[in-house]
PDB file of C-alpha atoms in Angstrom:
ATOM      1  CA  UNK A   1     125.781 172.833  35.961  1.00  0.00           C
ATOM      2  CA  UNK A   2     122.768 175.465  35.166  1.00  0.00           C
ATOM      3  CA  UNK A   3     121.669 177.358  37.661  1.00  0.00           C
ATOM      4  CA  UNK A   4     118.153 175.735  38.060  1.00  0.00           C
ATOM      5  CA  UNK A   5     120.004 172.547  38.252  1.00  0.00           C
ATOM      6  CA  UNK A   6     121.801 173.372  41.224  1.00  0.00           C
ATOM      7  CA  UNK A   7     118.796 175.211  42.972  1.00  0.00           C
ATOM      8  CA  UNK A   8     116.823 171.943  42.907  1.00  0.00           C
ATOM      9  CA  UNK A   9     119.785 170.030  44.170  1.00  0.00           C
ATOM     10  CA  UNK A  10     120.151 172.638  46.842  1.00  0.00           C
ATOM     11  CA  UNK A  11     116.562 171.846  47.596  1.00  0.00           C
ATOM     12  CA  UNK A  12     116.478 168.327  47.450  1.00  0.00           C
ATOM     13  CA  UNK A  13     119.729 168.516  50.299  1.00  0.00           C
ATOM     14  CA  UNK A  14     117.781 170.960  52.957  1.00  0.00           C
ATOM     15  CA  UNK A  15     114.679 167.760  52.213  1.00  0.00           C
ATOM     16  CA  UNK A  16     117.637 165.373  52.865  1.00  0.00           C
ATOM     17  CA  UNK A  17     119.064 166.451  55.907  1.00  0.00           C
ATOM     18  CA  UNK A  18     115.569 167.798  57.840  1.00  0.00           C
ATOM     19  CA  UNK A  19     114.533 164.212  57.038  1.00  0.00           C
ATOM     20  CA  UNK A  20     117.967 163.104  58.627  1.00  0.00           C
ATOM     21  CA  UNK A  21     117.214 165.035  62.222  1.00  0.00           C
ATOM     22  CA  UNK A  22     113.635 164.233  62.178  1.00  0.00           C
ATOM     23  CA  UNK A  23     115.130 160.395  62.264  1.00  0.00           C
ATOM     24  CA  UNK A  24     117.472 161.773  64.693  1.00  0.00           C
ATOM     25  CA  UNK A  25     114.761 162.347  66.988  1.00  0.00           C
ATOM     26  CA  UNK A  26     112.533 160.113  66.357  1.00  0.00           C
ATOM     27  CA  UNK A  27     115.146 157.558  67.057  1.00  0.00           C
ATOM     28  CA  UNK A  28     116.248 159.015  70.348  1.00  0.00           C
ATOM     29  CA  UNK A  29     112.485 158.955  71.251  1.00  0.00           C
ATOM     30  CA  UNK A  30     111.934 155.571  70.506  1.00  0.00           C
ATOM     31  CA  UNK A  31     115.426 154.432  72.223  1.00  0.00           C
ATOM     32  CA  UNK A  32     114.041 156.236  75.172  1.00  0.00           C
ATOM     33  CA  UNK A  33     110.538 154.684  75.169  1.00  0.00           C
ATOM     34  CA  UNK A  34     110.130 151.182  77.401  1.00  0.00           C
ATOM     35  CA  UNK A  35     109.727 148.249  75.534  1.00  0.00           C
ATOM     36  CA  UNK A  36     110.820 149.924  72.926  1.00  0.00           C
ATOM     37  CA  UNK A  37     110.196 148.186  69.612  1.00  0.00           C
ATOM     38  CA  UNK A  38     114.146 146.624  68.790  1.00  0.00           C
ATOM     39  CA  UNK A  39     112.977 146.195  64.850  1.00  0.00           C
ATOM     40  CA  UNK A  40     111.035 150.080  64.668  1.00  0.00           C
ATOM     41  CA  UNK A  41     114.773 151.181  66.152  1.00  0.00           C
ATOM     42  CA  UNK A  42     116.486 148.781  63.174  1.00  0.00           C
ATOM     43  CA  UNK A  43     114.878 150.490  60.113  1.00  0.00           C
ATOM     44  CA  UNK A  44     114.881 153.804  61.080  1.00  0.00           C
ATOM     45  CA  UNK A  45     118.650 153.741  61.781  1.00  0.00           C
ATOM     46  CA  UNK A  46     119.174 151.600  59.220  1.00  0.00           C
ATOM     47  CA  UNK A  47     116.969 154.653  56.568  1.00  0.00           C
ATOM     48  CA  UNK A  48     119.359 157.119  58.459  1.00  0.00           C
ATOM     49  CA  UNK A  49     122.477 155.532  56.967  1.00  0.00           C
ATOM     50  CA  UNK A  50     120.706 155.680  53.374  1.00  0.00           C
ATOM     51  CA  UNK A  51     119.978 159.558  53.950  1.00  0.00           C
ATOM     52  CA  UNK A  52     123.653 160.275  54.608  1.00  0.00           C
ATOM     53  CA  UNK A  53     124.789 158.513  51.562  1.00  0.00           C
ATOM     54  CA  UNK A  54     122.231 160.144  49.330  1.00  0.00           C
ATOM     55  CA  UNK A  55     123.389 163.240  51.067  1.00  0.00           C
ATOM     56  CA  UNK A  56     126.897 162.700  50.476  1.00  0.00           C
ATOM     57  CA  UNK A  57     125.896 161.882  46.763  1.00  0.00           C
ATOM     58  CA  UNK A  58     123.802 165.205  46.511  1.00  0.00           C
ATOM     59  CA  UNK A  59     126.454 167.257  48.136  1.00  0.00           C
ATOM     60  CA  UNK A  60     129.367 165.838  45.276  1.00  0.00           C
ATOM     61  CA  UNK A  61     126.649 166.598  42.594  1.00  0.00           C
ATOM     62  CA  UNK A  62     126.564 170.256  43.777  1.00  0.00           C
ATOM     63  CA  UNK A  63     130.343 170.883  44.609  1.00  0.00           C
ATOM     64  CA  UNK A  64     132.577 167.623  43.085  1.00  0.00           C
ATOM     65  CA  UNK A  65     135.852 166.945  44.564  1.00  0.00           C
ATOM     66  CA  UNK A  66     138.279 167.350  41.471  1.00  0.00           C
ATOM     67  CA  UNK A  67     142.321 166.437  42.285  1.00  0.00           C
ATOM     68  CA  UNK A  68     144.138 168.428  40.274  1.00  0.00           C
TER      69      UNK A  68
END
């Protein structure tokens, strides 16, 4: 992998994972809320999920698990 490669993967995982705790909290915040909106609470947990696979994905990309 070239260098530049890996510095915009490295980039695109910090954009990954801030967006991951900003869901974090904005999920809390919403749980916390009364009357909170059940569906709101769905799709953010349910983008959350999507963010740790990509992350997972992005984090292979940069450093792949090889069995030797």
């Amino acid at each position: 992998m070239m260098a530049d490669e890996e510095r915009e993967l490295r980039a695109l995982l910090e954009r990954l994972r801030q967006e991951h705790r900003d869901l974090d909290v904005a999920i809390e915040a919403l749980h916390d809320m009364p009357g909170n909106d059940q569906l709101q609470l769905a799709r953010f947990k349910k983008r959350k999920l999507a963010l740790k696979d990509r992350i997972s994905f992005v984090e292979d990309q940069i450093c792949p698990d090889i069995i030797a």
